[in-house]
Amino acid sequence: MDHLHRCQLCAVRKLAVCGAMSDEQLNRLNEIAHYKKYAAGQTIISSDQPVTLFANIVSGTIKLTKVTVDGREQIVGLLFASDFLGRTFGRTNRYFAMAATDVELCIFPSDAFERLIATFPDLKQCLFERTLDDLDAARDWMLLLGRKSAAERVASFLLLLACRFARSPQQAGAQFDMPLKRADMADYLGLTVETVSRQMTRLKATGIIEIKGTRGIKLFSMARLADAAGQSPGD
Amino acid sequence: MDHLHRCQLCAVRKLAVCGAMSDEQLNRLNEIAHYKKYAAGQTIISSDQPVTLFANIVSGTIKLTKVTVDGREQIVGLLFASDFLGRTFGRTNRYFAMAATDVELCIFPSDAFERLIATFPDLKQCLFERTLDDLDAARDWMLLLGRKSAAERVASFLLLLACRFARSPQQAGAQFDMPLKRADMADYLGLTVETVSRQMTRLKATGIIEIKGTRGIKLFSMARLADAAGQSPGD
DNA sequence: CGACATGTTGAACCTCATCAACCGACGTGG
DNA sequence: CCACGTCGGTTGATGAGGTTCAACATGTCG
């Protein structure tokens, strides 16, 4: 009861996988859960290590990365509040997960959680649909990495964040905080810090965005940004 | 019975999603299935159209592609015999599916198939795990598209095909038929036909592969190819 | 055989990576 | 309190890798 109470106060209760569960199911899930905080930069899971952890992201931003043998890095996924972290039905992790900002997680031990998946079809269904969405997102990103120019990549990324974060997504004047530093942006976009920086100032110069400090982003025109991103406005 | 008989003769019976199903379940699936052939180049499903079709690939190679507004193309997935085609739990397609070679499909109408998914948890589980594998593969490819050189990309692709096709995957001397033409290779690797062609001749010149005709590929050293691909041999 | 698609090779160009210098913010220790 | 180092970010100069454009070779199918 006390535990369940925590869930009812949870910031991401409705949006996370928990949203698909009844009170009784939620209680079971809650029994195995615990909160944990990670400082920006900390490693949460490591590639080629056994899967030990599943988690809901309560707050913050997590980057999933892969590295080549000689150390080149690519971000293959970003997770925000209410997203789910962890590779179900896999033995070893295929990527690193690191806190891109300070992060708060609601963690489930892997063995207990996999038993719950087997018990509650709704939970499994929810995870399935999220995986399908992740796959769609990954494929969208493949188009960006394979075929888009540096300018288009940066614009696409800002558009992505705007759609996820801005209070009024369709409006001009939307603003948000950039959760990544330039180096992480570069690793996500398949570019270098220098080009990212240059493209950002270029977007500022053309009057499509305004940059406040280094993290504050204000969009003057969603349509022009979508145009610069090389994609249709509705996408 | 006659129908079930067809399944028992099916080339991909064990490897496709059908492998997870009992005879009774298979019978139900079979009732709604029909075979269909597509010539190389034909479009099987179109982006932004409603989902109407799920299918097992009996033979041939299918490319999943995305296009920018101005026509640049990127292959975001390749499907081979025994793979599954179709976006479950989605309203509209997010990509095009086209026959890269002549293709034979075992097609299920979407509505009937989704009812079967709801009925047979094993089937759903199987599709879930395939989706997770697809996601892993997509993310591997993001590393390639974002961070690898042209030489590494081509080598990685040959390695991928070798692992999937060659009779004795671990052996040197493995050989297979390239299922894609140069233009498709380019669209998969985020390059142009010209660079693909140059890198292929370069691999031939360094004695890592032999090219017979335009489609026949023979690998002299799996280890050297993995090295050229910029990844550890076991990957 | 001829026509068209597919593949190769060459030369010029351009985008982006690389290398380097610089700036501001922040934190730490003398 | 200021000197110092570190980290994140910006800007400039240079060059390499890959695209683009073009010509040519090869293959395939009627």
Coordinates of C-alpha atoms in Angstrom, one line a residue, chain A residues 40-184:
Chain A
A40 CA 25.5 13.0 -15.9
G41 CA 28.2 10.9 -17.5
Q42 CA 27.7 7.8 -15.4
T43 CA 27.5 4.4 -17.2
I44 CA 24.2 2.6 -16.5
I45 CA 24.7 -0.6 -18.6
S46 CA 27.7 -1.8 -20.5
S47 CA 27.8 -3.5 -23.9
D48 CA 28.6 -7.2 -23.9
Q49 CA 27.7 -7.5 -20.3
P50 CA 24.8 -9.7 -19.1
V51 CA 21.4 -8.1 -18.9
T52 CA 20.7 -7.4 -15.2
L53 CA 18.4 -4.4 -15.3
F54 CA 15.2 -3.0 -16.7
A55 CA 14.0 0.5 -15.8
N56 CA 11.6 3.3 -16.3
I57 CA 13.1 6.7 -16.8
V58 CA 11.6 9.0 -14.2
S59 CA 13.6 12.1 -15.2
G60 CA 16.6 13.0 -17.3
T61 CA 18.0 11.8 -20.6
I62 CA 19.9 8.6 -21.4
K63 CA 22.0 7.9 -24.5
L64 CA 22.5 4.4 -25.9
T65 CA 25.8 4.2 -27.7
K66 CA 27.9 1.8 -29.8
V67 CA 31.6 2.0 -30.4
T68 CA 34.0 0.8 -33.0
V69 CA 37.1 -1.1 -32.0
D70 CA 39.2 2.1 -32.5
G71 CA 36.9 4.2 -30.4
R72 CA 34.6 6.0 -32.8
E73 CA 31.2 6.4 -31.1
Q74 CA 27.6 6.6 -32.3
I75 CA 24.5 7.2 -30.3
V76 CA 21.9 4.7 -31.5
G77 CA 19.0 5.8 -29.2
L78 CA 17.9 8.5 -26.8
L79 CA 15.6 7.8 -23.9
F80 CA 13.7 10.5 -22.0
A81 CA 11.3 10.6 -19.1
S82 CA 8.7 7.8 -19.3
D83 CA 10.7 5.7 -21.7
F84 CA 11.7 2.2 -21.0
L85 CA 15.3 1.0 -20.7
G86 CA 16.4 -2.6 -21.2
R87 CA 16.7 -5.4 -23.8
T88 CA 14.0 -8.0 -23.0
F89 CA 14.6 -11.6 -24.1
G90 CA 18.3 -11.0 -24.6
R91 CA 21.2 -12.4 -22.8
T92 CA 23.8 -9.7 -23.2
N93 CA 23.5 -6.0 -23.8
R94 CA 24.2 -4.8 -27.3
Y95 CA 25.0 -1.2 -26.4
F96 CA 26.1 1.1 -23.6
A97 CA 23.6 3.2 -21.7
M98 CA 24.9 6.4 -20.1
A99 CA 23.3 9.3 -18.3
A100 CA 23.5 12.3 -20.7
T101 CA 22.0 14.5 -18.0
D102 CA 21.4 13.7 -14.3
V103 CA 18.9 10.8 -14.4
E104 CA 16.4 9.2 -12.0
L105 CA 15.4 5.6 -12.7
C106 CA 12.8 3.2 -11.4
I107 CA 14.7 0.0 -11.6
F108 CA 13.4 -3.6 -11.9
P109 CA 15.8 -6.6 -11.4
S110 CA 15.8 -8.5 -14.7
D111 CA 14.8 -11.9 -13.5
A112 CA 11.8 -10.8 -11.5
F113 CA 10.7 -8.5 -14.3
E114 CA 10.9 -11.1 -16.9
R115 CA 8.6 -13.3 -14.7
L116 CA 6.1 -10.4 -14.6
I117 CA 6.2 -10.1 -18.4
A118 CA 5.3 -13.8 -18.7
T119 CA 2.5 -13.2 -16.2
F120 CA 0.9 -10.1 -17.6
P121 CA 0.2 -10.1 -21.3
D122 CA -0.7 -6.4 -21.2
L123 CA 2.7 -5.6 -20.0
K124 CA 4.3 -7.6 -22.8
Q125 CA 2.0 -6.1 -25.4
C126 CA 3.0 -2.6 -24.2
L127 CA 6.7 -3.5 -24.4
F128 CA 6.2 -5.0 -27.9
E129 CA 4.6 -1.8 -29.1
R130 CA 7.3 0.3 -27.7
T131 CA 9.9 -1.9 -29.4
L132 CA 8.1 -1.4 -32.7
D133 CA 8.2 2.4 -32.2
D134 CA 11.9 2.2 -31.4
L135 CA 12.4 0.3 -34.6
D136 CA 10.6 2.9 -36.6
A137 CA 12.6 5.6 -34.9
A138 CA 15.9 3.8 -35.6
R139 CA 15.0 3.5 -39.3
D140 CA 14.1 7.1 -39.5
W141 CA 17.5 7.8 -38.1
M142 CA 19.1 5.5 -40.7
L143 CA 17.8 7.8 -43.4
L144 CA 19.3 10.8 -41.7
L145 CA 22.7 9.1 -41.2
G146 CA 22.9 7.7 -44.6
R147 CA 21.5 10.5 -46.8
K148 CA 21.1 13.8 -45.1
S149 CA 23.5 16.8 -45.1
A150 CA 25.0 18.2 -41.9
A151 CA 22.5 21.1 -42.0
E152 CA 19.6 18.8 -42.4
R153 CA 20.8 16.5 -39.6
V154 CA 21.0 19.3 -37.0
A155 CA 17.6 20.7 -38.1
S156 CA 16.1 17.3 -37.9
F157 CA 17.4 16.8 -34.4
L158 CA 16.0 20.1 -33.2
L159 CA 12.7 19.2 -34.7
L160 CA 12.7 15.9 -32.9
L161 CA 13.3 17.5 -29.6
A162 CA 10.7 20.2 -30.3
C163 CA 8.1 17.5 -31.0
R164 CA 8.9 15.7 -27.8
F165 CA 9.5 18.6 -25.4
A166 CA 7.9 21.8 -26.5
R167 CA 4.7 22.7 -24.7
S168 CA 2.8 23.6 -27.9
P169 CA 4.4 21.5 -30.6
Q170 CA 2.6 23.0 -33.5
Q171 CA 3.3 26.6 -32.5
A172 CA 6.1 28.9 -33.6
G173 CA 7.9 30.3 -30.6
A174 CA 8.3 26.8 -29.0
Q175 CA 11.3 26.6 -26.7
F176 CA 13.1 23.9 -24.8
D177 CA 16.4 23.0 -23.2
M178 CA 18.9 21.0 -25.2
P179 CA 19.5 17.9 -23.1
L180 CA 22.8 17.0 -24.9
K181 CA 26.1 18.8 -25.1
R182 CA 27.6 19.4 -28.5
A183 CA 29.8 16.2 -28.3
D184 CA 26.7 14.1 -27.8

